[in-house]
Amino acid sequence: QVQLVESGGGLVQAGASLRLSCAASVSGRAFSRYGMGWFRQAPGKEREFAAAISRSGGWTYYADSVKGRFTISRDNAKNTVFLQMNSLKPEDTAVYYCAAQYSGSGSSSPSDYASWGQGTQVTVSS
């Protein structure tokens, strides 16, 4: 079982950067056994995929809407996954969630993830 806690959200102006962190507390399984993903949900919209990373960090995948602006990374020694967000736009405003997929390689489908954090709010003003 893994518990996830996101941090790093906030209110920024368009064009700014933020770095989100997701700290994992794992029990019985190494953090490196989990594929990880970042998703986001804007008010009145469905949760959507943003980025995913494989267990080793050697493979990453991005939604078209964030490709070239966001970078997902992980530090398995610190049980943490990051989302570096640059050139933020008002349409990036959402609650951002990290998710863990045991023995997976990272996925764009929310249903592939069994564990979710509580989310962190990102608000981008124009």
C-alpha positions as CSV (number, residue, x, y, z in Angstrom):
1,Q,0.0,0.0,0.0
2,V,1.2,3.5,-0.8
3,Q,0.1,6.9,0.6
4,L,0.7,10.0,-1.5
5,V,0.9,13.6,-0.4
6,E,1.2,16.4,-3.0
7,S,2.7,19.8,-2.4
8,G,3.9,22.9,-4.2
9,G,0.7,24.3,-5.7
10,G,-0.1,27.9,-5.5
11,L,-1.3,31.1,-7.3
12,V,1.0,32.4,-10.1
13,Q,0.7,34.6,-13.1
14,A,0.7,33.3,-16.6
15,G,4.3,32.5,-17.8
16,A,5.5,31.6,-14.4
17,S,6.8,28.2,-13.2
18,L,5.9,25.9,-10.3
19,R,7.3,22.6,-9.1
20,L,5.0,20.1,-7.6
21,S,6.2,17.3,-5.4
22,C,4.5,14.0,-4.4
23,A,5.9,12.2,-1.4
24,A,5.1,8.6,-1.1
25,S,4.9,6.5,2.0
26,V,5.2,2.9,1.1
27,S,4.6,-0.2,3.1
28,G,6.0,-3.6,2.2
29,R,6.9,-2.5,-1.4
30,A,9.7,-0.4,-2.7
31,F,8.7,2.9,-4.3
32,S,10.7,1.9,-7.3
33,R,8.1,-0.8,-8.0
34,Y,5.5,1.9,-8.8
35,G,4.8,3.6,-12.1
36,M,3.7,7.2,-11.3
37,G,1.4,9.7,-12.9
38,W,0.2,13.2,-12.6
39,F,-3.4,14.1,-13.4
40,R,-5.4,17.3,-13.1
41,Q,-9.0,18.3,-12.7
42,A,-10.4,21.7,-13.4
43,P,-13.8,22.9,-12.0
44,G,-16.7,21.2,-13.9
45,K,-14.4,19.0,-15.9
46,E,-13.3,15.4,-15.8
47,R,-9.9,14.4,-14.4
48,E,-7.4,14.4,-17.2
49,F,-3.9,12.9,-17.7
50,A,-0.9,15.2,-17.6
51,A,2.3,13.1,-17.3
52,A,3.5,9.7,-16.4
53,I,6.9,8.1,-15.6
54,S,8.1,4.5,-15.4
55,R,9.4,2.8,-12.4
56,S,13.1,3.6,-13.2
57,G,12.3,7.0,-14.6
58,G,13.7,6.0,-17.9
59,W,10.4,6.5,-19.7
60,T,8.1,9.5,-19.6
61,Y,4.9,10.4,-21.4
62,Y,3.0,13.6,-21.6
63,A,-0.4,14.9,-22.7
64,D,-0.2,17.0,-25.8
65,S,-1.5,20.0,-23.8
66,V,1.6,20.0,-21.5
67,K,4.3,18.6,-23.8
68,G,7.3,20.9,-24.0
69,R,6.2,22.8,-20.9
70,F,6.0,20.2,-18.1
71,T,8.6,17.7,-17.0
72,I,8.0,14.7,-14.8
73,S,10.8,13.2,-12.8
74,R,11.4,11.0,-9.8
75,D,13.9,10.3,-7.0
76,N,13.4,6.7,-5.9
77,A,15.9,7.2,-3.0
78,K,13.6,9.9,-1.6
79,N,10.3,8.2,-2.6
80,T,9.3,11.4,-4.4
81,V,8.0,12.3,-7.9
82,F,8.0,15.8,-9.3
83,L,6.2,17.8,-11.9
84,Q,8.1,20.8,-13.1
85,M,5.7,23.2,-14.8
86,N,7.0,26.0,-16.9
87,S,5.3,28.7,-19.1
88,L,2.0,28.2,-17.2
89,K,-1.2,29.2,-18.8
90,P,-4.6,30.1,-17.3
91,E,-6.0,26.8,-18.7
92,D,-3.5,24.9,-16.5
93,T,-5.6,26.0,-13.5
94,A,-6.7,22.8,-11.8
95,V,-6.3,20.5,-8.8
96,Y,-3.2,18.4,-9.5
97,Y,-3.1,14.8,-8.3
98,C,-0.4,12.2,-8.3
99,A,-1.2,8.6,-8.6
100,A,0.7,5.3,-8.2
101,Q,0.5,2.2,-10.3
102,Y,2.0,-0.9,-8.7
103,S,4.3,-2.9,-11.1
104,G,3.2,-0.6,-13.9
105,S,5.2,1.5,-16.3
106,G,3.0,4.6,-16.0
107,S,-0.2,5.1,-17.8
108,S,-2.5,7.8,-19.1
109,S,-5.6,6.1,-17.9
110,P,-6.8,7.0,-14.4
111,S,-8.3,3.5,-14.0
112,D,-4.8,2.0,-14.1
113,Y,-3.9,3.7,-10.8
114,A,-4.9,2.3,-7.4
115,S,-3.5,5.0,-5.1
116,W,-4.2,8.7,-5.3
117,G,-3.1,11.7,-3.3
118,Q,-5.4,14.4,-2.0
119,G,-4.4,17.0,-4.6
120,T,-2.8,20.4,-4.7
121,Q,-4.4,23.5,-6.2
122,V,-2.7,25.3,-9.0
123,T,-4.2,28.6,-10.1
124,V,-2.7,30.6,-13.0
125,S,-4.0,34.2,-13.5
126,S,-3.9,36.0,-16.8
